[in-house]
Amino acid sequence: MKIGLINGSPKAIGSTSEVLLDELKGLIPDDHDLVSVGMHHAMLSSTQLEDIASCDVLVFALPMYMGGIPSHMLHCLMQLEKALVESPHPITVYAIVNNGHYEGIQNETTIAMIKNWTNRAHLKWGQGIGIGTGLMIALAKDVPMGHGTKKNLAHPYSTFVNNLLDRQSGDNLYVNPTYPRFALLQGANHDWTKQGKAHGLRKKDLTLAP
């Protein structure tokens, strides 16, 4: 089976989407053909369109931006929709969406957008997985699956991959981090203060309204 792994982050290097796709690759048996496509700009090349259209399964990994799909990716999906509607090749679509919030279910609307696009392109919808605090996953890219920050990710990811390999549909899955919400807020506030200081700002400057 040919599986297309599509990175929808605007960041070409070092994105959480890249880390999540790398984790996925490690769970897919070697007898499957993996095709990686970087959807980092507002236009896909003819080669990228052909590569995607030749796949049996598509996995979109993307960040949630302002409650939805990043704008550059919307342009690519519109372009891709036309190419896939004209292709009789059956394709099943899956989505991995991450955000900076604590709760994975905050990605629910973005996953629904990918599902709606799947229907518009006359493809089969498989499943979505929404992951909270995506940045922490990226920072823990060298931590083994099932440990530390990735502890809560192991079981949902296993279910997701099993459905993907069988080209089956399933209920969307949502993953929260292993640590409590207050720890995330403390860490974020500390980091923002540190970044502000590096740019010559005091802590109270960060709360000033324009």
XYZ file of C-alpha atoms in Angstrom:
210
model
C 0.000 0.000 0.000
C 1.204 3.484 -0.846
C 0.833 5.988 1.996
C 1.234 9.725 1.525
C 2.519 11.581 4.592
C 1.700 15.248 4.088
C 3.214 17.876 6.364
C 0.879 20.864 6.320
C 2.914 23.084 8.638
C 4.229 26.364 7.188
C 7.514 25.505 8.927
C 9.668 23.460 6.555
C 11.998 22.323 9.353
C 11.462 21.536 13.027
C 7.672 21.557 13.194
C 5.533 19.487 15.542
C 3.821 18.026 12.466
C 7.186 16.717 11.295
C 7.815 15.055 14.667
C 4.358 13.460 14.668
C 4.849 12.095 11.154
C 8.253 10.694 12.134
C 6.580 8.876 15.026
C 3.998 7.515 12.609
C 6.661 6.226 10.241
C 8.139 4.151 13.039
C 4.821 2.326 13.493
C 4.242 1.469 9.821
C 5.682 -1.859 8.590
C 8.475 -1.711 6.020
C 6.437 -3.422 3.302
C 4.421 -0.241 2.735
C 5.572 2.491 0.358
C 5.801 5.862 2.119
C 5.708 9.125 0.183
C 6.531 12.330 2.082
C 5.174 15.644 0.783
C 5.875 19.061 2.292
C 2.830 21.304 1.948
C 4.625 24.402 3.246
C 3.525 26.971 0.650
C 0.295 28.022 -1.028
C 0.924 26.016 -4.199
C 1.766 22.387 -4.960
C 4.000 21.419 -7.867
C 2.778 19.072 -10.592
C 5.120 16.402 -9.210
C 3.632 16.750 -5.731
C 0.103 16.514 -7.133
C 1.014 13.341 -9.012
C 2.669 11.822 -5.946
C -0.377 12.506 -3.770
C -2.857 11.265 -6.379
C -0.966 7.958 -6.678
C -1.413 7.110 -2.972
C -3.942 4.726 -1.449
C -3.925 6.559 1.885
C -3.247 10.206 2.747
C -2.228 11.356 6.215
C -2.358 15.118 6.749
C -0.378 16.413 9.738
C -0.943 20.077 10.513
C -1.151 22.679 13.273
C -4.412 24.338 14.220
C -4.210 28.032 13.325
C -6.871 30.368 14.761
C -9.224 27.428 15.202
C -8.798 26.038 11.697
C -6.519 25.022 8.836
C -3.502 27.257 8.039
C -4.351 29.560 5.108
C -1.532 28.353 2.851
C -2.808 24.792 3.243
C -6.347 25.800 2.265
C -4.992 26.987 -1.090
C -3.201 23.668 -1.558
C -6.319 21.680 -0.672
C -8.368 23.610 -3.222
C -5.733 22.859 -5.838
C -5.512 19.217 -4.782
C -9.284 18.794 -4.770
C -9.476 19.457 -8.494
C -6.734 16.940 -9.222
C -8.258 14.196 -7.074
C -11.849 14.651 -8.239
C -10.657 13.858 -11.754
C -8.862 10.714 -10.553
C -10.803 7.442 -10.179
C -8.174 6.111 -7.753
C -9.784 5.339 -4.350
C -8.062 7.147 -1.462
C -8.682 7.110 2.302
C -7.838 10.239 4.310
C -6.581 10.579 7.889
C -5.578 13.686 9.853
C -3.219 14.475 12.735
C -3.847 17.961 14.139
C -1.932 19.585 16.991
C -2.367 22.869 18.833
C -0.880 24.955 21.631
C -3.847 24.460 23.968
C -3.945 21.900 26.735
C -6.899 19.903 25.382
C -6.645 17.789 22.263
C -10.369 18.255 21.593
C -9.653 21.901 20.742
C -8.677 20.459 17.337
C -12.180 19.100 16.700
C -13.235 21.839 14.270
C -9.997 21.622 12.269
C -10.405 17.858 11.890
C -13.993 18.447 10.741
C -12.655 20.824 8.073
C -10.344 18.114 6.732
C -13.256 15.665 6.756
C -15.455 18.118 4.835
C -12.698 18.592 2.262
C -12.434 14.803 1.970
C -16.121 14.638 1.077
C -15.779 17.459 -1.454
C -12.931 15.592 -3.154
C -15.028 12.381 -3.220
C -12.558 10.504 -1.035
C -13.141 8.191 1.936
C -12.756 9.622 5.414
C -10.770 7.498 7.847
C -10.087 9.140 11.183
C -8.610 12.165 12.901
C -6.465 12.527 15.989
C -6.240 15.821 17.886
C -3.217 16.437 20.095
C -2.901 19.131 22.753
C 0.284 21.093 23.595
C 1.963 20.250 20.314
C 5.064 22.288 21.116
C 5.855 20.000 24.039
C 5.736 17.009 21.675
C 8.223 18.740 19.386
C 10.546 19.541 22.296
C 10.415 15.871 23.309
C 11.132 14.506 19.826
C 13.905 12.234 21.156
C 11.749 10.793 23.945
C 10.495 7.265 23.114
C 6.793 6.839 22.400
C 4.878 5.916 25.548
C 7.235 7.781 27.872
C 7.327 11.281 29.366
C 5.404 13.831 27.319
C 4.448 11.100 24.835
C 3.004 8.707 27.412
C -0.641 9.497 26.579
C 0.068 9.420 22.849
C 1.076 5.757 22.560
C -2.306 3.999 22.763
C -4.298 6.443 20.560
C -1.495 6.421 17.980
C -1.526 2.610 17.915
C -5.289 2.601 17.304
C -4.897 5.268 14.632
C -2.179 3.311 12.788
C -4.142 0.048 12.917
C -7.139 1.729 11.295
C -4.865 3.385 8.740
C -3.239 0.095 7.717
C -6.671 -1.528 7.346
C -8.063 1.582 5.623
C -10.854 1.584 8.180
C -12.792 4.499 9.627
C -13.002 5.252 13.334
C -14.111 7.837 15.845
C -11.782 10.786 16.226
C -9.231 10.508 19.026
C -8.126 13.318 21.332
C -4.960 13.397 23.430
C -4.156 15.590 26.440
C -0.644 15.803 27.921
C 0.427 13.740 30.912
C 1.221 16.748 33.134
C -1.397 19.048 34.746
C -2.661 22.224 33.114
C -1.077 24.532 35.711
C 2.368 23.153 34.854
C 1.840 24.064 31.193
C 0.759 27.603 32.137
C 3.723 28.074 34.460
C 6.133 26.889 31.803
C 4.577 29.086 29.113
C 4.587 32.183 31.318
C 8.218 31.591 32.230
C 9.184 31.149 28.591
C 7.312 34.247 27.417
C 8.968 36.333 30.140
C 12.382 34.972 29.167
C 11.804 35.736 25.476
C 10.557 39.224 26.295
C 13.626 39.936 28.405
C 15.865 38.840 25.531
C 14.165 41.552 23.432
C 14.532 44.268 26.032
C 11.031 43.980 27.514
C 10.039 43.837 31.162
C 7.394 41.425 32.438
C 4.772 44.169 32.775
C 5.464 45.263 29.186
C 3.988 41.960 27.973
C 0.554 42.892 29.343
C 0.348 46.364 27.816
C -2.436 46.913 25.276
C -1.623 48.874 22.089
